[in-house]
Amino acid sequence: MMPFYPVAKITDINPGERKIVTIKTIEIGLFNVEGKFYAIHNYCPHMGAPICSGFINRTVNSNSPGNYIYGEKLVIRCPWHRWEFDLESGECLIDTYKRIKTFELSIQDEWIYCKL
Amino acid sequence: MKKIDCDVHVRWKSTDELSPYLSEPWLTRLKQGYILYGHNGYPNPDGTYKMDSFPPDGASPGSDPFYTAQDLLDRYDIEKAILIGESSHLAVSNLANADWAAALSSAYNDWFINRWFSADNRYFGSIIVATQDPVKAAQEIERVGNHPQFVQVSLGSGSRLPYGNRYFYPIYEAAEKMKLPVAIHPFTDGAGIANPPSPAGYPTYYIEYHTLATTSMQTHLVSMICEGVFQKFPNLKLVLVEGGIGWLPPFLWRLDKNWKGLRREVPWVKQKPSEIVSKHVRLTTQPLDEPENRKHLHQLMDMMPSDDMLLFSSDYPHWDFDNPEKIFRHFSEKLREKIFYENAAKLYGF
């Protein structure tokens, strides 16, 4: 069974903020978005960018030219080539064979624990 | 092998041939020699035509339906020919006066029917529309679009806007309704009120102008994809005529790559652009690229999104004619059948 590592206190990451931590040489980005914490590997599978410095947005979709549907899923967008990844699953929106590794989190006694 | 020639150019012996199809005040203007099209200013210094295509009476090549039938269709065993008119016909969209342009385009279409379609049932044609007034253009498509020998709508590449712009929707709506592909043919760029023939401005020589025909094709294609024309009109087909083929694969690699990161800006583009092109776009083959290493042409075919995209064209009677007896000889029988016949038959519903 893989262990959980304490990585931050919940008060370290305010709503809308992020923190990069390192566990056993693996850089992991912790995000506090809309009342929930997320953890993803700080590595874009496309070109190796430090993806955790990218944009956090919701998706933009459309039914027809000029029509915009905002907000179905939370995504992190790579700071280099702007590829979009589902923050929850790590899946790339346009190529589901590419994904960012995501990590399970547990919160106990004001601490965030990350499972490797 | 059966063949459909998807780019055959025709013209009149005299503008008098248009007189029956114009009413006043336009008929008087025609007789007074009023401007018929915006000239692109880039003539081939040695003339536009292959020199053996003049009819026996010395009239312009492509002006005699019976001679064209003999010199092209019979000679090369071509079952059907898709007539496009001349670039000067397509440049009707580059006249300043939208009403004169619309009247002329209607006259051209009636002339096609009476001069060409009735002469030989192997002739099929392209409805010429004047894009200055897209609503009138749509009405023209509906007026003649039911004629069984009109099989597509044709636009010149010279324009004031890329063709994905919503301004052109009425044309696409009518074409889709009438189940007619839309073709874009080059060599009207820089003519009349159109934009310059290259994004950098006006080249000096015909060789530059002719080579750069690929650039406006690319502009219109990327525009139609990114503005969502094929999302808005899901049954619309586009034919890029005489604009080259070799540029397409790397162009799509670039656009697909950009789409992966910039999709959010154009969220109506839901598929990779190369997939949209594979489904909606066809290209005529002339002037076929002639790499010195024959293998490169085979590699190019391999890079195309599909084998269904290419349509044989000769460009008769122009100087850069592709002889159907010489081209594609090194391709497989199956691929030759698709390019010479099956792809066009499927597209045009033959």
PDB file of N, CA, C and O in Angstrom, chain B residues 104-133:
ATOM      1  N   LEU B 104     -24.764  39.749 -64.649  1.00  0.00           N
ATOM      2  CA  LEU B 104     -23.800  39.029 -65.484  1.00  0.00           C
ATOM      3  C   LEU B 104     -23.690  37.563 -65.079  1.00  0.00           C
ATOM      4  O   LEU B 104     -23.635  36.675 -65.941  1.00  0.00           O
ATOM      5  N   SER B 105     -23.671  37.314 -63.775  1.00  0.00           N
ATOM      6  CA  SER B 105     -23.533  35.922 -63.330  1.00  0.00           C
ATOM      7  C   SER B 105     -24.744  35.100 -63.781  1.00  0.00           C
ATOM      8  O   SER B 105     -24.598  33.958 -64.212  1.00  0.00           O
ATOM      9  N   SER B 106     -25.929  35.712 -63.733  1.00  0.00           N
ATOM     10  CA  SER B 106     -27.125  35.002 -64.223  1.00  0.00           C
ATOM     11  C   SER B 106     -27.015  34.731 -65.717  1.00  0.00           C
ATOM     12  O   SER B 106     -27.393  33.649 -66.198  1.00  0.00           O
ATOM     13  N   ALA B 107     -26.503  35.720 -66.443  1.00  0.00           N
ATOM     14  CA  ALA B 107     -26.344  35.537 -67.896  1.00  0.00           C
ATOM     15  C   ALA B 107     -25.348  34.410 -68.180  1.00  0.00           C
ATOM     16  O   ALA B 107     -25.572  33.578 -69.067  1.00  0.00           O
ATOM     17  N   TYR B 108     -24.261  34.377 -67.439  1.00  0.00           N
ATOM     18  CA  TYR B 108     -23.278  33.294 -67.625  1.00  0.00           C
ATOM     19  C   TYR B 108     -23.942  31.939 -67.419  1.00  0.00           C
ATOM     20  O   TYR B 108     -23.708  30.988 -68.171  1.00  0.00           O
ATOM     21  N   ASN B 109     -24.758  31.836 -66.365  1.00  0.00           N
ATOM     22  CA  ASN B 109     -25.359  30.540 -66.054  1.00  0.00           C
ATOM     23  C   ASN B 109     -26.359  30.111 -67.129  1.00  0.00           C
ATOM     24  O   ASN B 109     -26.403  28.933 -67.500  1.00  0.00           O
ATOM     25  N   ASP B 110     -27.137  31.075 -67.638  1.00  0.00           N
ATOM     26  CA  ASP B 110     -28.056  30.739 -68.733  1.00  0.00           C
ATOM     27  C   ASP B 110     -27.276  30.355 -69.990  1.00  0.00           C
ATOM     28  O   ASP B 110     -27.677  29.469 -70.754  1.00  0.00           O
ATOM     29  N   TRP B 111     -26.161  31.047 -70.199  1.00  0.00           N
ATOM     30  CA  TRP B 111     -25.291  30.738 -71.344  1.00  0.00           C
ATOM     31  C   TRP B 111     -24.713  29.331 -71.231  1.00  0.00           C
ATOM     32  O   TRP B 111     -24.675  28.579 -72.210  1.00  0.00           O
ATOM     33  N   PHE B 112     -24.291  28.956 -70.034  1.00  0.00           N
ATOM     34  CA  PHE B 112     -23.809  27.582 -69.814  1.00  0.00           C
ATOM     35  C   PHE B 112     -24.871  26.575 -70.269  1.00  0.00           C
ATOM     36  O   PHE B 112     -24.573  25.620 -70.983  1.00  0.00           O
ATOM     37  N   ILE B 113     -26.092  26.800 -69.801  1.00  0.00           N
ATOM     38  CA  ILE B 113     -27.167  25.849 -70.086  1.00  0.00           C
ATOM     39  C   ILE B 113     -27.405  25.755 -71.594  1.00  0.00           C
ATOM     40  O   ILE B 113     -27.458  24.661 -72.158  1.00  0.00           O
ATOM     41  N   ASN B 114     -27.518  26.879 -72.240  1.00  0.00           N
ATOM     42  CA  ASN B 114     -27.932  26.880 -73.643  1.00  0.00           C
ATOM     43  C   ASN B 114     -26.792  26.633 -74.626  1.00  0.00           C
ATOM     44  O   ASN B 114     -27.006  26.029 -75.679  1.00  0.00           O
ATOM     45  N   ARG B 115     -25.617  27.103 -74.287  1.00  0.00           N
ATOM     46  CA  ARG B 115     -24.498  26.961 -75.216  1.00  0.00           C
ATOM     47  C   ARG B 115     -23.746  25.636 -75.009  1.00  0.00           C
ATOM     48  O   ARG B 115     -23.278  25.034 -75.964  1.00  0.00           O
ATOM     49  N   TRP B 116     -23.640  25.206 -73.752  1.00  0.00           N
ATOM     50  CA  TRP B 116     -22.776  24.058 -73.449  1.00  0.00           C
ATOM     51  C   TRP B 116     -23.549  22.803 -73.061  1.00  0.00           C
ATOM     52  O   TRP B 116     -23.330  21.744 -73.648  1.00  0.00           O
ATOM     53  N   PHE B 117     -24.443  22.912 -72.099  1.00  0.00           N
ATOM     54  CA  PHE B 117     -25.123  21.700 -71.624  1.00  0.00           C
ATOM     55  C   PHE B 117     -25.957  21.075 -72.735  1.00  0.00           C
ATOM     56  O   PHE B 117     -26.049  19.849 -72.846  1.00  0.00           O
ATOM     57  N   SER B 118     -26.567  21.931 -73.545  1.00  0.00           N
ATOM     58  CA  SER B 118     -27.441  21.383 -74.595  1.00  0.00           C
ATOM     59  C   SER B 118     -26.620  20.803 -75.751  1.00  0.00           C
ATOM     60  O   SER B 118     -27.134  20.015 -76.532  1.00  0.00           O
ATOM     61  N   ALA B 119     -25.330  21.193 -75.835  1.00  0.00           N
ATOM     62  CA  ALA B 119     -24.503  20.709 -76.948  1.00  0.00           C
ATOM     63  C   ALA B 119     -24.028  19.282 -76.722  1.00  0.00           C
ATOM     64  O   ALA B 119     -23.799  18.537 -77.679  1.00  0.00           O
ATOM     65  N   ASP B 120     -23.832  18.903 -75.459  1.00  0.00           N
ATOM     66  CA  ASP B 120     -23.271  17.574 -75.189  1.00  0.00           C
ATOM     67  C   ASP B 120     -23.606  17.192 -73.751  1.00  0.00           C
ATOM     68  O   ASP B 120     -23.322  17.958 -72.830  1.00  0.00           O
ATOM     69  N   ASN B 121     -24.208  16.032 -73.577  1.00  0.00           N
ATOM     70  CA  ASN B 121     -24.621  15.663 -72.210  1.00  0.00           C
ATOM     71  C   ASN B 121     -23.457  15.194 -71.335  1.00  0.00           C
ATOM     72  O   ASN B 121     -23.663  14.799 -70.202  1.00  0.00           O
ATOM     73  N   ARG B 122     -22.236  15.262 -71.855  1.00  0.00           N
ATOM     74  CA  ARG B 122     -21.065  14.984 -71.015  1.00  0.00           C
ATOM     75  C   ARG B 122     -20.602  16.234 -70.273  1.00  0.00           C
ATOM     76  O   ARG B 122     -19.739  16.151 -69.410  1.00  0.00           O
ATOM     77  N   TYR B 123     -21.194  17.380 -70.640  1.00  0.00           N
ATOM     78  CA  TYR B 123     -20.806  18.611 -69.957  1.00  0.00           C
ATOM     79  C   TYR B 123     -21.652  18.830 -68.704  1.00  0.00           C
ATOM     80  O   TYR B 123     -22.889  18.775 -68.755  1.00  0.00           O
ATOM     81  N   PHE B 124     -20.960  19.123 -67.615  1.00  0.00           N
ATOM     82  CA  PHE B 124     -21.615  19.538 -66.374  1.00  0.00           C
ATOM     83  C   PHE B 124     -20.969  20.851 -65.965  1.00  0.00           C
ATOM     84  O   PHE B 124     -19.909  21.208 -66.483  1.00  0.00           O
ATOM     85  N   GLY B 125     -21.602  21.563 -65.064  1.00  0.00           N
ATOM     86  CA  GLY B 125     -21.066  22.908 -64.848  1.00  0.00           C
ATOM     87  C   GLY B 125     -21.163  23.419 -63.437  1.00  0.00           C
ATOM     88  O   GLY B 125     -21.702  22.766 -62.534  1.00  0.00           O
ATOM     89  N   SER B 126     -20.607  24.612 -63.289  1.00  0.00           N
ATOM     90  CA  SER B 126     -20.492  25.270 -61.990  1.00  0.00           C
ATOM     91  C   SER B 126     -21.272  26.586 -62.046  1.00  0.00           C
ATOM     92  O   SER B 126     -21.015  27.423 -62.920  1.00  0.00           O
ATOM     93  N   ILE B 127     -22.187  26.732 -61.128  1.00  0.00           N
ATOM     94  CA  ILE B 127     -22.987  27.964 -61.087  1.00  0.00           C
ATOM     95  C   ILE B 127     -22.084  29.117 -60.661  1.00  0.00           C
ATOM     96  O   ILE B 127     -21.425  29.051 -59.618  1.00  0.00           O
ATOM     97  N   ILE B 128     -22.038  30.141 -61.478  1.00  0.00           N
ATOM     98  CA  ILE B 128     -21.234  31.313 -61.126  1.00  0.00           C
ATOM     99  C   ILE B 128     -22.114  32.268 -60.327  1.00  0.00           C
ATOM    100  O   ILE B 128     -23.256  32.564 -60.723  1.00  0.00           O
ATOM    101  N   VAL B 129     -21.614  32.709 -59.197  1.00  0.00           N
ATOM    102  CA  VAL B 129     -22.356  33.684 -58.398  1.00  0.00           C
ATOM    103  C   VAL B 129     -21.479  34.896 -58.137  1.00  0.00           C
ATOM    104  O   VAL B 129     -20.252  34.810 -58.152  1.00  0.00           O
ATOM    105  N   ALA B 130     -22.141  36.011 -57.904  1.00  0.00           N
ATOM    106  CA  ALA B 130     -21.441  37.257 -57.573  1.00  0.00           C
ATOM    107  C   ALA B 130     -21.547  37.452 -56.062  1.00  0.00           C
ATOM    108  O   ALA B 130     -22.649  37.574 -55.517  1.00  0.00           O
ATOM    109  N   THR B 131     -20.413  37.458 -55.402  1.00  0.00           N
ATOM    110  CA  THR B 131     -20.429  37.441 -53.932  1.00  0.00           C
ATOM    111  C   THR B 131     -20.674  38.818 -53.310  1.00  0.00           C
ATOM    112  O   THR B 131     -20.813  38.911 -52.090  1.00  0.00           O
ATOM    113  N   GLN B 132     -20.721  39.874 -54.143  1.00  0.00           N
ATOM    114  CA  GLN B 132     -20.938  41.206 -53.565  1.00  0.00           C
ATOM    115  C   GLN B 132     -22.266  41.273 -52.806  1.00  0.00           C
ATOM    116  O   GLN B 132     -22.420  42.069 -51.888  1.00  0.00           O
ATOM    117  N   ASP B 133     -23.248  40.491 -53.247  1.00  0.00           N
ATOM    118  CA  ASP B 133     -24.554  40.450 -52.591  1.00  0.00           C
ATOM    119  C   ASP B 133     -24.899  38.976 -52.359  1.00  0.00           C
ATOM    120  O   ASP B 133     -25.484  38.314 -53.224  1.00  0.00           O
TER     121      ASP B 133
END
